[in-house]
CSV table of C-alpha atoms in Angstrom, one decimal:
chain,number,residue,atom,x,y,z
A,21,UNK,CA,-26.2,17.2,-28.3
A,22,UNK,CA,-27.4,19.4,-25.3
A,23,UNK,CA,-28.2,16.4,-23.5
A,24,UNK,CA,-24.4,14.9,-23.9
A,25,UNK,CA,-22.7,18.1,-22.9
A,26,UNK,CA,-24.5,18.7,-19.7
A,27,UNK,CA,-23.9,15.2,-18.7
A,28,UNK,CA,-20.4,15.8,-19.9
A,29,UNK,CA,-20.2,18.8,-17.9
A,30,UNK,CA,-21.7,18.0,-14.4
A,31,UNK,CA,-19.7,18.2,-11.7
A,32,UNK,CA,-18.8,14.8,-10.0
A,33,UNK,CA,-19.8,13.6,-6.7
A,34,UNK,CA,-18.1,11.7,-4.5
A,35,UNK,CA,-19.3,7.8,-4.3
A,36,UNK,CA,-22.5,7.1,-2.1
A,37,UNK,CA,-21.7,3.5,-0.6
A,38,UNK,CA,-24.9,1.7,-0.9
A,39,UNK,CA,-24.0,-0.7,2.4
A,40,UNK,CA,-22.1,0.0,5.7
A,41,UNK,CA,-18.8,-0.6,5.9
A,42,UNK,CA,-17.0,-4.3,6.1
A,43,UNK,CA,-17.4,-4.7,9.6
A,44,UNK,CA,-14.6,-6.9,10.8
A,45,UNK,CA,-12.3,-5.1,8.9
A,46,UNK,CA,-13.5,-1.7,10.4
A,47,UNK,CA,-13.2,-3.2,13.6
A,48,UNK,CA,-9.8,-4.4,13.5
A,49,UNK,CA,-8.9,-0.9,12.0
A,50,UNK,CA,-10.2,0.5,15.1
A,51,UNK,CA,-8.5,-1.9,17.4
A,52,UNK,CA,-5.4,-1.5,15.7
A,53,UNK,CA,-5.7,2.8,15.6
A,54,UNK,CA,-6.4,2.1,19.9
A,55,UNK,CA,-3.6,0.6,19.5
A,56,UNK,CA,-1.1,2.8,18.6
A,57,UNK,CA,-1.5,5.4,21.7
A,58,UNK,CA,-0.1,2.0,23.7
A,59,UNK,CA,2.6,1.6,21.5
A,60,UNK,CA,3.7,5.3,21.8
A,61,UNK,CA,3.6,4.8,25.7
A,62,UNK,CA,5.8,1.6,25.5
A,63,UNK,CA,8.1,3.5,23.3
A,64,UNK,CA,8.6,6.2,25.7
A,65,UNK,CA,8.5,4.0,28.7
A,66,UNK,CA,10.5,1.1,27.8
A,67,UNK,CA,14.1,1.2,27.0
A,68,UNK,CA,14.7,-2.4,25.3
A,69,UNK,CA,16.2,-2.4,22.0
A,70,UNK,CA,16.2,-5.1,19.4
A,71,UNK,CA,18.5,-4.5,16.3
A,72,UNK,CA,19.3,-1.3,17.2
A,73,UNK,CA,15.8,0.3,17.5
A,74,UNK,CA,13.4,1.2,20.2
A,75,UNK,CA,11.2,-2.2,20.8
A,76,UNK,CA,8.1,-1.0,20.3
A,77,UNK,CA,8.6,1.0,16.9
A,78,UNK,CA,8.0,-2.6,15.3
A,79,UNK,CA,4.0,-2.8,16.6
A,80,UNK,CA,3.8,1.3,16.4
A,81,UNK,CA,4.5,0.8,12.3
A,82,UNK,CA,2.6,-1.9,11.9
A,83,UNK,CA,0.1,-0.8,14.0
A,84,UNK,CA,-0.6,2.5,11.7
A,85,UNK,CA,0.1,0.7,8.5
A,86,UNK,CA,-2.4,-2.1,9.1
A,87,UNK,CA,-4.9,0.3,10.7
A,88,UNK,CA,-5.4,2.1,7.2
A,89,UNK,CA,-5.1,-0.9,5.0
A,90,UNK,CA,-8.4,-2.2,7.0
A,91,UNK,CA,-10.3,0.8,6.6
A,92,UNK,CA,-9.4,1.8,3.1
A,93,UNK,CA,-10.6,-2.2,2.1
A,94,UNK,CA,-13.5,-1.6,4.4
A,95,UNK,CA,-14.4,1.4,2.6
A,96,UNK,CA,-13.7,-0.2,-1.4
A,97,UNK,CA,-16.2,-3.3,-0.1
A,98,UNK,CA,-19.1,-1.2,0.3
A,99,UNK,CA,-18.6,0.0,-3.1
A,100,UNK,CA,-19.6,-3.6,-4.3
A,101,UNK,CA,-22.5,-4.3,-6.5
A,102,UNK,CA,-22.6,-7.8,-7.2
A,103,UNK,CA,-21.3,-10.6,-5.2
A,104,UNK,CA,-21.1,-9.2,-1.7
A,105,UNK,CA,-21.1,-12.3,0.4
A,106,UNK,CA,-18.2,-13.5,-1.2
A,107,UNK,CA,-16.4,-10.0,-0.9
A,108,UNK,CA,-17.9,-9.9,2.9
A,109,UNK,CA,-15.9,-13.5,3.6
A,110,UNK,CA,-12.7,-12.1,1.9
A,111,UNK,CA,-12.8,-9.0,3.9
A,112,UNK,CA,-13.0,-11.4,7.2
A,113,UNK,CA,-10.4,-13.7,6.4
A,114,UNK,CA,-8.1,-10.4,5.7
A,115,UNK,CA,-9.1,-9.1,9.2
A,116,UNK,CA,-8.6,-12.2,10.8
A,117,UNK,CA,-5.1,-12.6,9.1
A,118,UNK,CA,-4.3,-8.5,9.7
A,119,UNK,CA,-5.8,-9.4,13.7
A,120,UNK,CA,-3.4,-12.8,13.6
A,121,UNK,CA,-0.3,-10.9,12.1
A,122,UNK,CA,-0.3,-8.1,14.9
A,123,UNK,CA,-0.7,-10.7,17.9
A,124,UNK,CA,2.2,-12.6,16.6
A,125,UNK,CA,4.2,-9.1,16.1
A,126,UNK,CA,4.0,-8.3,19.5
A,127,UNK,CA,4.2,-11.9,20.8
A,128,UNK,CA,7.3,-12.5,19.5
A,129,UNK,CA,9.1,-8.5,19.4
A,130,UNK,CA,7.4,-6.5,22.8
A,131,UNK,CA,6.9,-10.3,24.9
A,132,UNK,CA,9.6,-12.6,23.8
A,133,UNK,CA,12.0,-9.7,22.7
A,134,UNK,CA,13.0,-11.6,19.8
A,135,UNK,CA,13.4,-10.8,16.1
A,136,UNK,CA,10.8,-11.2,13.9
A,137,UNK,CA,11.2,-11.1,10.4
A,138,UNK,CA,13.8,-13.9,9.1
A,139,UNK,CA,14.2,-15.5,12.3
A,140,UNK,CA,14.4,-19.3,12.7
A,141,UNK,CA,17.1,-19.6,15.2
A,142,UNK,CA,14.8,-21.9,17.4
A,143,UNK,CA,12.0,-24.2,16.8
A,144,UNK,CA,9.7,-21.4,18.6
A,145,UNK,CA,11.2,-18.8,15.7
A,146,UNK,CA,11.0,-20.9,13.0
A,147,UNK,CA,6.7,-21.9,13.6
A,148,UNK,CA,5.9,-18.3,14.3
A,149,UNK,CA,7.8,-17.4,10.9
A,150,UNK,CA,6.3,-20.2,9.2
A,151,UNK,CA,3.0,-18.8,10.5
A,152,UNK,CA,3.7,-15.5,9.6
A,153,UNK,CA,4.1,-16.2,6.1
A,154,UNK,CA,1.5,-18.3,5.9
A,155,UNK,CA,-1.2,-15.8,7.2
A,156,UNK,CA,0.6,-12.8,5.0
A,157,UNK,CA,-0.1,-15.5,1.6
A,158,UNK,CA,-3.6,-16.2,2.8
A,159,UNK,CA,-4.5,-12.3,3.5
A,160,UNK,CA,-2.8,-11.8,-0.3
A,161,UNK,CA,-5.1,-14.3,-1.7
A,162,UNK,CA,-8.2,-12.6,-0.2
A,163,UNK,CA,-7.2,-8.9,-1.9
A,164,UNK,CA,-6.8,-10.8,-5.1
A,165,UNK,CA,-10.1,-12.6,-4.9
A,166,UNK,CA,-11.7,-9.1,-4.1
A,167,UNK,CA,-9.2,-7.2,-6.8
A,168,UNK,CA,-11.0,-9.7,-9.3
A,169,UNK,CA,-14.8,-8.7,-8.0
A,170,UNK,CA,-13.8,-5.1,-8.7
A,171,UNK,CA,-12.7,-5.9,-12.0
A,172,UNK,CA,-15.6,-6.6,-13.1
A,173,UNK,CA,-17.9,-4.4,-10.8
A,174,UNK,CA,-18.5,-0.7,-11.8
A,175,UNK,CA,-18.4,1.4,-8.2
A,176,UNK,CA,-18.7,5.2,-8.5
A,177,UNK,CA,-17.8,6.7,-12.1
A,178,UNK,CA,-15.0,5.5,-14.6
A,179,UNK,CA,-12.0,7.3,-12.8
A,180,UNK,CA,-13.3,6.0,-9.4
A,181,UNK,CA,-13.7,2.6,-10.7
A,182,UNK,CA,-10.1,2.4,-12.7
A,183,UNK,CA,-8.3,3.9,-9.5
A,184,UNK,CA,-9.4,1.3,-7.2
A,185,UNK,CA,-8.8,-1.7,-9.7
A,186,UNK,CA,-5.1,-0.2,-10.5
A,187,UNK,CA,-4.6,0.5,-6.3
A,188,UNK,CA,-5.7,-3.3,-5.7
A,189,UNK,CA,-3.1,-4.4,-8.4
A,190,UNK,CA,-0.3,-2.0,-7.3
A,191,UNK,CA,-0.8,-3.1,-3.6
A,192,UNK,CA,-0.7,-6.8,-4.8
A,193,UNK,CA,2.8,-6.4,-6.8
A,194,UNK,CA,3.8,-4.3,-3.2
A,195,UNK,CA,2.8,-6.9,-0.8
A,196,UNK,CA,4.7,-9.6,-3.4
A,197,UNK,CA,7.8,-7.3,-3.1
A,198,UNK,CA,8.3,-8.4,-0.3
A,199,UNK,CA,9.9,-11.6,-1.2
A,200,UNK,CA,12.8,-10.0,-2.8
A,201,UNK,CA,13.9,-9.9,1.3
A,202,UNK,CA,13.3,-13.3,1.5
A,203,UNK,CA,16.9,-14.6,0.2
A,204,UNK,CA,19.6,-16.2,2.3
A,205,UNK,CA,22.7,-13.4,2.1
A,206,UNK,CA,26.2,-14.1,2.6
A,207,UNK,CA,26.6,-13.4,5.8
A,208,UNK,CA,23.8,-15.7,6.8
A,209,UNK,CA,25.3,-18.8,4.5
A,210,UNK,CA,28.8,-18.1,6.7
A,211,UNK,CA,26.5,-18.2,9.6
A,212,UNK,CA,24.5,-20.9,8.9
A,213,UNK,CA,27.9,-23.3,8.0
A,214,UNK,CA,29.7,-21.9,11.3
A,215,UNK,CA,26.4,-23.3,13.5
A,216,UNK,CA,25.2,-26.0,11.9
A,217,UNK,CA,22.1,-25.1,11.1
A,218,UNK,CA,20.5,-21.9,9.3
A,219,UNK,CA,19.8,-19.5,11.5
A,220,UNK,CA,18.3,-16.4,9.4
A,221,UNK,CA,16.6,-16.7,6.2
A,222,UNK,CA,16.6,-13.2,4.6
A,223,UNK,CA,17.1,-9.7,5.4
A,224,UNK,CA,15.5,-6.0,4.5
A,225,UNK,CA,18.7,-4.9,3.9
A,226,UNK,CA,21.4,-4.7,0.4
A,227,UNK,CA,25.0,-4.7,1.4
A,228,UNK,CA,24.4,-4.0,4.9
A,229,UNK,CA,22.4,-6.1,7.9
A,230,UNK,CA,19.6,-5.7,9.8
A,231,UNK,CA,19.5,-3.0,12.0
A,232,UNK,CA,22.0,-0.4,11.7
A,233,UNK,CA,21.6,3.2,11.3
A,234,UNK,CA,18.4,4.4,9.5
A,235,UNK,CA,16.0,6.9,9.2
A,236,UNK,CA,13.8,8.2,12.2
A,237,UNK,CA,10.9,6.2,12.9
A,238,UNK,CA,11.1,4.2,9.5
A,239,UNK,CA,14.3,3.1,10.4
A,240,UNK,CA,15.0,2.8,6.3
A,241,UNK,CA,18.9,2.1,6.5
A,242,UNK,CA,21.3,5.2,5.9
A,243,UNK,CA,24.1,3.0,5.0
A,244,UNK,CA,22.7,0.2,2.1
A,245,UNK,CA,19.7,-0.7,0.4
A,246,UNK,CA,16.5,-0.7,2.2
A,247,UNK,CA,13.8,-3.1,0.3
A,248,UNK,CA,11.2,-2.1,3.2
A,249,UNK,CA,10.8,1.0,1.0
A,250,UNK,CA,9.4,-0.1,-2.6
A,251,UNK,CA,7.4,-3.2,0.1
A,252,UNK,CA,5.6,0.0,1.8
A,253,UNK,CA,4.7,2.0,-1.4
A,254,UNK,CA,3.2,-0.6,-2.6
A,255,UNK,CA,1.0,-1.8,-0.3
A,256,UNK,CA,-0.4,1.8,0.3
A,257,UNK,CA,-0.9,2.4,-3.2
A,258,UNK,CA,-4.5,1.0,-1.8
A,259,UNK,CA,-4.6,4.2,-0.3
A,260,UNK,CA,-2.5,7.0,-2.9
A,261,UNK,CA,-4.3,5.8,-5.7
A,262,UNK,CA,-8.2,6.4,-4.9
A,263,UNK,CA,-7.0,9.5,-3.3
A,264,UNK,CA,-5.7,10.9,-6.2
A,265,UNK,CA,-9.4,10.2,-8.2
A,266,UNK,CA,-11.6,11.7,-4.4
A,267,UNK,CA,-8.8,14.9,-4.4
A,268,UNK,CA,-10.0,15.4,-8.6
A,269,UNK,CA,-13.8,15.2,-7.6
A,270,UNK,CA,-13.3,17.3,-5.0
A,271,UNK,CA,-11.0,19.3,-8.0
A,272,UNK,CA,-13.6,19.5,-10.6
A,273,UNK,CA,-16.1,21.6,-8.4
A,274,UNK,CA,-13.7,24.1,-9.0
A,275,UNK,CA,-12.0,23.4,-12.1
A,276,UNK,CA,-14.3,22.7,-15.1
A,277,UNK,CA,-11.7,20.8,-16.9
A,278,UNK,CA,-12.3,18.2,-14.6
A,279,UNK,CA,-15.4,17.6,-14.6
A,280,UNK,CA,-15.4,15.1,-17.5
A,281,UNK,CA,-14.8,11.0,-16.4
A,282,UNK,CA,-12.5,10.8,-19.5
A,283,UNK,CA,-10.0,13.8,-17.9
A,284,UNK,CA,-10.1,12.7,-14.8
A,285,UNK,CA,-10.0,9.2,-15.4
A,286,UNK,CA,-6.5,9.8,-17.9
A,287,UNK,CA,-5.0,11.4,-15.0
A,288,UNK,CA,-6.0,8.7,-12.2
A,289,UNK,CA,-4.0,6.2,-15.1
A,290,UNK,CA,-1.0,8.6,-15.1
A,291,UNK,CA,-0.7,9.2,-11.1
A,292,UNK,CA,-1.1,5.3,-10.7
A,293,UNK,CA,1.8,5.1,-13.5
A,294,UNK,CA,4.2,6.9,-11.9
A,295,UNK,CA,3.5,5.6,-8.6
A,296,UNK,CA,4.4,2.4,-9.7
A,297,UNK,CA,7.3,4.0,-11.6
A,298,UNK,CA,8.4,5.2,-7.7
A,299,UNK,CA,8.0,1.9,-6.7
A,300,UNK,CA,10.1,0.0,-9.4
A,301,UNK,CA,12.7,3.5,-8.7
A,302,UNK,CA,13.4,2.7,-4.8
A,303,UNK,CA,13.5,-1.5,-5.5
A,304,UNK,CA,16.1,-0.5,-8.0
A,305,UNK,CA,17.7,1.9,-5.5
A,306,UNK,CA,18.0,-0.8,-2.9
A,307,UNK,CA,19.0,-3.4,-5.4
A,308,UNK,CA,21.8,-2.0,-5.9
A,309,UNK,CA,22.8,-1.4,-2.2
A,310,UNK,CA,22.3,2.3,-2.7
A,311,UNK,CA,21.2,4.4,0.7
A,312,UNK,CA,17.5,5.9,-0.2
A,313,UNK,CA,19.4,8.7,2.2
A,314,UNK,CA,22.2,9.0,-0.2
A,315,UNK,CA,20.9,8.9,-3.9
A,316,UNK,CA,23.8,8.4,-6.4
A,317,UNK,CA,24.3,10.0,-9.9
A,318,UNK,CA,22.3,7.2,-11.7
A,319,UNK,CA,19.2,7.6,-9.2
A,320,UNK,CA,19.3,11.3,-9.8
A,321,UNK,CA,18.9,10.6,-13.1
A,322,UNK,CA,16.0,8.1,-13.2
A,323,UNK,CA,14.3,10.4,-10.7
A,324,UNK,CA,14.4,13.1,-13.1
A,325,UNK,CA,13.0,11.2,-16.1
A,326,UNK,CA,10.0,9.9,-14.0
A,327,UNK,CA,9.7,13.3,-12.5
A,328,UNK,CA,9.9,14.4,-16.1
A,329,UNK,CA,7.2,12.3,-17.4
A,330,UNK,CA,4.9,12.8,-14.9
A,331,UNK,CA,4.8,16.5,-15.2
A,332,UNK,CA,4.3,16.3,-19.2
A,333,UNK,CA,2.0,13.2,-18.8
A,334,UNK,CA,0.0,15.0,-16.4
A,335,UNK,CA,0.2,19.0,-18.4
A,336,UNK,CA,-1.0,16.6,-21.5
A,337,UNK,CA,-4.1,15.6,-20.2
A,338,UNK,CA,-5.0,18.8,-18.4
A,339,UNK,CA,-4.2,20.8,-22.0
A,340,UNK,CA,-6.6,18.3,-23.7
A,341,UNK,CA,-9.5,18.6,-21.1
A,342,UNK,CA,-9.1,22.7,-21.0
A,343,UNK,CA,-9.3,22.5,-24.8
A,344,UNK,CA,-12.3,19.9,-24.8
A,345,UNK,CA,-14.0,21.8,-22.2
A,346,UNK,CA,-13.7,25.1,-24.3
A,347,UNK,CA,-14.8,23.6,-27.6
A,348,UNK,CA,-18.1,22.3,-25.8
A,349,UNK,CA,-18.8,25.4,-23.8
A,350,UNK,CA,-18.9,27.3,-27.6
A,351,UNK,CA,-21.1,24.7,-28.9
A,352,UNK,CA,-23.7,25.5,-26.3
C-alpha cells in the first residue's frame, strides 16, 4: 500500500525524448521562423494590396503558423517508441509538403500578386490550386499515419500520452475544416455563367466575400462569417492541447492534487473537450454568417454553456483529486 501511494504521489516530470528531434521538420521550422523577419520587412516596405490587405500578411501568417506546426511534430516524433523509420518518413514528406506549400504561397501572392486560395481564373491559377490541394491532402495523410503510431505508442505518462493522441485528432478534424470553404457561392455561380467559365471555387467568407474589412493581422471578417477561424483552432490544437498536460506537470510541483496521472489526465480530456467545443462554436458562428466581431444573442448563449461546462468539468475533477490526495495522505 506504501509502495502505491508514493508512486501515486510523485511529482511528474516532464518527458525525456529519447532521440533528437525530426530533423527536416526542425529545419523547415527554422527556415520558416527566418522567415518571418522578411515578411515583416516586405510588409512595411511594400505597399501592394491584394483583396484589401497588405500583400505580405498572407506569407507572415503562414509563415508563423507553419513554423510551430513543424516544431511541435518535430518535438511529438522523438517521443516515439516503436516504429521510428516510418514516423521519420512521415515527418519528411510533412516538411517537404509544409516547404512546397510556402514556395507556392509566395510564388503566387508576393511574385505573381495573384490570389491564392480559390483561384482558377487561368490555367497558371488553376495547376498551382490543384497543387496546393494536392500537397495540403498528402501532408494530412502523413499526420494521420503518425496520429495512428501514437495511438498505440505510450510517450511520457498517461496525461502526456492522451493529450497528444487527442491534439493529433483535433488538428486532423481542423485541417478537414477547411473544406467547408471549398463550395462554389452565389456570387461565384453568377460569375462563373456571366464569363463562361468558373472563375473562383470557394471562399473563407459566409454572406460576405473575400477581403473586406477584418480584424488586424488575422484579417477574420468584421462583416460575415469567417470559417478561417474554427480552420486555425484546429490545426493548433497540436499545440493547445499538450500544453495544457506540460503547464499541469509543471502544476503538480506545486499543487499536490496534481500529481496523480488519473487527475491530470481527466483534466487534459476536459481542456481537449472544450477546445473542440470552441472549435464546433466559431464554425457554427460563421455558418451562420455571424461576424466572430459581432457575436449575436444565440452565440452569447452557447458561449456561456461551454464556458459553463468547462468551469464545473474542470472544479469536478480538481474536487475529486484534492479529496483523493487527502484520503491517501491520512492513510500514510
Amino acid at each position: 500500500m506504501t509502495i502505491l501511494t508514493a508512486r501515486r504521489d510523485a511529482v511528474p516530470t516532464l518527458p525525456d525524448s529519447s532521440t533528437r528531434l525530426h530533423r527536416p521538420l526542425l529545419w523547415v521550422a527554422i527556415a520558416l521562423a527566418a522567415l518571418v523577419p522578411v515578411t515583416i520587412g516586405g510588409a512595411l516596405l511594400d505597399d501592394r494590396i491584394l483583396l484589401g490587405h497588405p500583400i505580405w500578411m498572407k506569407p507572415l501568417k503562414f509563415a508563423i503558423s507553419l513554423a510551430l506546426y513543424c516544431g511541435t511534430l518535430a518535438w511529438m516524433l522523438t517521443l516515439q517508441k516503436r516504429a521510428r523509420r516510418l514516423g521519420w518518413w512521415m515527418g519528411t514528406i510533412v516538411a517537404v509538403g509544409v516547404a512546397a506549400e510556402m514556395v507556392l504561397i509566395i510564388g503566387q501572392v508576393v511574385v505573381r500578386g495573384r490570389q491564392l486560395h480559390f483561384n482558377v481564373s487561368t490555367p497558371a491559377d488553376q495547376l498551382i490550386h490543384n497543387i496546393m490541394a494536392s500537397t495540403i491532402y498528402l501532408v494530412w495523410a502523413a499526420v494521420l499515419v503518425i496520429a495512428i503510431q501514437l495511438l498505440f505508442d505510450k510517450p511520457g505518462d498517461r496525461a502526456l500520452r492522451w493529450s497528444i493522441r487527442l491534439a493529433l485528432g483535433t488538428t486532423l478534424a481542423g485541417m478537414l475544416l477547411g473544406n467547408l470553404m471549398f463550395r462554389v457561392t452565389p456570387a461565384q455561380q453568377r460569375e462563373a455563367a456571366a464569363a463562361g467559365q468558373q472563375l473562383h471555387l470557394g471562399s473563407h467568407g459566409v454572406g460576405v466575400g473575400d477581403g473586406g474589412p477584418g480584424l488586424p493581422i488575422t484579417g477574420w471578417s468584421t462583416q460575415g462569417g469567417d470559417l478561417r477561424i474554427g480552420h486555425f483552432l484546429g490545426v493548433h490544437a497540436l499545440q493547445a492541447i499538450p500544453l495544457v498536460a506540460l503547464g499541469l506537470v509543471l502544476l503538480a510541483r506545486r499543487f499536490p492534487a496534481l500529481r496523480p496521472e488519473g487527475a491530470r489526465t481527466a483534466l487534459v480530456a476536459v481542456a481537449a473537450a472544450s477546445y473542440a467545443g470552441l472549435i464546433w462554436l466559431v464554425t457554427w458562428q460563421a455558418e451562420r454568417g455571424e461576424s466572430i466581431a459581432h457575436p449575436g444573442g444565440a452565440t452569447l448563449t452557447a458561449t456561456g454553456c461551454w464556458l459553463g461546462a468547462m468551469i464545473s468539468l474542470s472544479l469536478l475533477v480538481l474536487f475529486r483529486a484534492r479529496r483523493t490526495t487527502l484520503v491517501s495522505s491520512r492513510i500514510r
